[in-house]
């Protein structure tokens, strides 16, 4: 059969986690916690199943969860959204990205992506008949060169996909970046998919620059979030999209034929948890900043060089002082010879950048981070 995605293999996350398991390596590759989710949240899921929430929920999500999300958005981003018309619950942010792309992109359309970018974007664009136009972020800090972004716009540009806090580099947007995006959208009328799954994970007192903060942007945006990141339940695969009514209508037309609904008892558990512990997410920056710093302190004794991540639960490390070989070879050597699984950066790029960087996930128990750092100190 002729593949519709000839350049696509198995995702790097699946490949590295599988190898980590086979080799018994410490897995700092795929982004997921190696500790359990809050106990009361797990209990609420058990209660939801026992309580009989086991049949199809409404297509756009249960009202109680959408209402909690609307309250949360009003509280944190000062934006009033209609739970009915503007909030849609889906089985994971990956599906939300797919649906938003398929709601907007037509054959021949161009979509701007900023490299390195999350690996689901381009295949989803291709399946919609579109073409990803790659604009590289500028190392070493992976800042956005907005002039290059503007230069990449053509009459066929339909959409830009943005991601802050950024996976895999751990950078975050400034207010100036948000203004640049506003100006771009105003000048071109393109749509925005704002991948904000790490919205809570910003450090050193910084503020998350959500498209939900901007009236001009919100009108043309699908803002996408993941409960997996916020509540440390990546395996629950539940996320949501916030978009103005007309965009949400089109988004739902796709969603209803991709999966139709997100899992019912999970929605009930999340709604109850948000109601019981609205303050939970405010504790996340402190929790993860402490992990970032624990890893950072332990890595100071190594030959890796790094700037502490400004956001996400990923830390980039520069290994130039240790080896001068491509990152895919370096991670292969690292897992085989030193028992630590990491993610190469080049796999998220159309053209490999001239860098020597790997990504480590620090959403791990303190002892996991310490054991990994001890192994890395031997290099
Ligand atoms: N976007 C980014 C940038 C991510 O890191 C992830 C994490 N897997 C996703 C989207 C997808 O999230 P989910 O697991 O909810 O599908
Ligand atoms: N987002 C996670 C990461 O970047 C992994 C998601 C996945 O495995 N698909 O590591």
CSV table of N, CA and C and ligand atoms in Angstrom, one decimal, residues 11-14 17 28-32 94 118-120 167-168 197-198 229 234 237 313-314 343 348 359 361, ligand 2:
chain,number,residue,atom,x,y,z
A,11,UNK,N,6.8,7.2,16.8
A,11,UNK,CA,7.2,8.5,17.5
A,11,UNK,C,8.4,8.2,18.3
A,12,UNK,N,9.3,9.2,18.4
A,12,UNK,CA,10.5,9.1,19.2
A,12,UNK,C,10.2,8.8,20.7
A,13,UNK,N,9.0,9.2,21.2
A,13,UNK,CA,8.7,9.0,22.6
A,13,UNK,C,8.4,7.5,22.8
A,14,UNK,N,7.7,6.9,21.9
A,14,UNK,CA,7.5,5.4,22.0
A,14,UNK,C,8.8,4.6,21.8
A,17,UNK,N,11.0,5.2,25.1
A,17,UNK,CA,10.5,4.6,26.3
A,17,UNK,C,10.6,3.1,26.2
A,28,UNK,N,14.4,9.4,31.2
A,28,UNK,CA,14.1,10.8,31.2
A,28,UNK,C,13.7,11.3,29.8
A,29,UNK,N,13.2,10.3,29.0
A,29,UNK,CA,12.9,10.7,27.6
A,29,UNK,C,11.5,11.2,27.5
A,30,UNK,N,10.5,10.3,27.4
A,30,UNK,CA,9.1,10.7,27.2
A,30,UNK,C,8.6,11.5,28.4
A,31,UNK,N,7.8,12.5,28.1
A,31,UNK,CA,7.3,13.4,29.1
A,31,UNK,C,6.1,12.9,29.9
A,32,UNK,N,6.4,12.2,31.0
A,32,UNK,CA,5.4,11.8,32.0
A,32,UNK,C,6.0,11.6,33.3
A,94,UNK,N,-3.6,16.1,21.7
A,94,UNK,CA,-3.2,15.6,20.3
A,94,UNK,C,-4.4,15.6,19.4
A,118,UNK,N,6.4,20.1,18.0
A,118,UNK,CA,5.9,18.9,18.5
A,118,UNK,C,5.5,18.0,17.3
A,119,UNK,N,5.8,16.7,17.4
A,119,UNK,CA,5.8,15.8,16.2
A,119,UNK,C,4.5,15.5,15.6
A,120,UNK,N,3.4,15.8,16.3
A,120,UNK,CA,2.1,15.5,15.7
A,120,UNK,C,1.6,16.6,14.7
A,167,UNK,N,7.8,22.9,24.1
A,167,UNK,CA,8.4,21.5,24.0
A,167,UNK,C,9.0,21.4,22.7
A,168,UNK,N,10.3,21.1,22.5
A,168,UNK,CA,11.2,20.6,23.5
A,168,UNK,C,12.1,21.6,24.2
A,197,UNK,N,-0.4,23.4,26.3
A,197,UNK,CA,-0.6,22.3,27.3
A,197,UNK,C,0.3,22.5,28.5
A,198,UNK,N,1.4,23.2,28.5
A,198,UNK,CA,2.2,23.5,29.7
A,198,UNK,C,1.9,24.8,30.3
A,229,UNK,N,-1.1,17.0,31.6
A,229,UNK,CA,0.0,17.8,32.1
A,229,UNK,C,-0.3,18.4,33.5
A,234,UNK,N,-1.1,11.7,32.5
A,234,UNK,CA,-0.9,11.7,31.0
A,234,UNK,C,-1.6,10.5,30.4
A,237,UNK,N,-5.4,10.8,29.0
A,237,UNK,CA,-5.6,11.3,27.7
A,237,UNK,C,-6.9,12.1,27.6
A,313,UNK,N,8.2,20.8,31.6
A,313,UNK,CA,9.1,19.9,32.5
A,313,UNK,C,10.2,19.3,31.7
A,314,UNK,N,10.8,20.1,30.8
A,314,UNK,CA,11.9,19.6,30.0
A,314,UNK,C,13.1,20.5,30.2
A,343,UNK,N,15.9,12.5,24.8
A,343,UNK,CA,15.3,12.8,23.5
A,343,UNK,C,16.2,13.7,22.7
A,348,UNK,N,12.6,16.9,15.9
A,348,UNK,CA,11.5,17.9,15.8
A,348,UNK,C,11.7,19.0,14.8
A,359,UNK,N,17.1,16.5,25.2
A,359,UNK,CA,16.1,17.0,26.1
A,359,UNK,C,15.9,15.9,27.2
A,361,UNK,N,13.4,14.9,30.7
A,361,UNK,CA,12.2,15.3,31.4
A,361,UNK,C,12.5,15.2,32.9
B,2,LIG,N1,4.5,15.1,25.0
B,2,LIG,C1,5.3,14.1,25.5
B,2,LIG,C2,6.7,14.4,25.3
B,2,LIG,O1,7.0,15.4,24.7
B,2,LIG,C3,5.0,12.7,25.0
B,2,LIG,C4,3.7,12.5,24.3
B,2,LIG,C5,3.7,11.2,23.5
B,2,LIG,O2,4.4,10.2,23.9
B,2,LIG,N2,3.0,11.2,22.5
B,2,LIG,O3,7.6,13.7,25.8
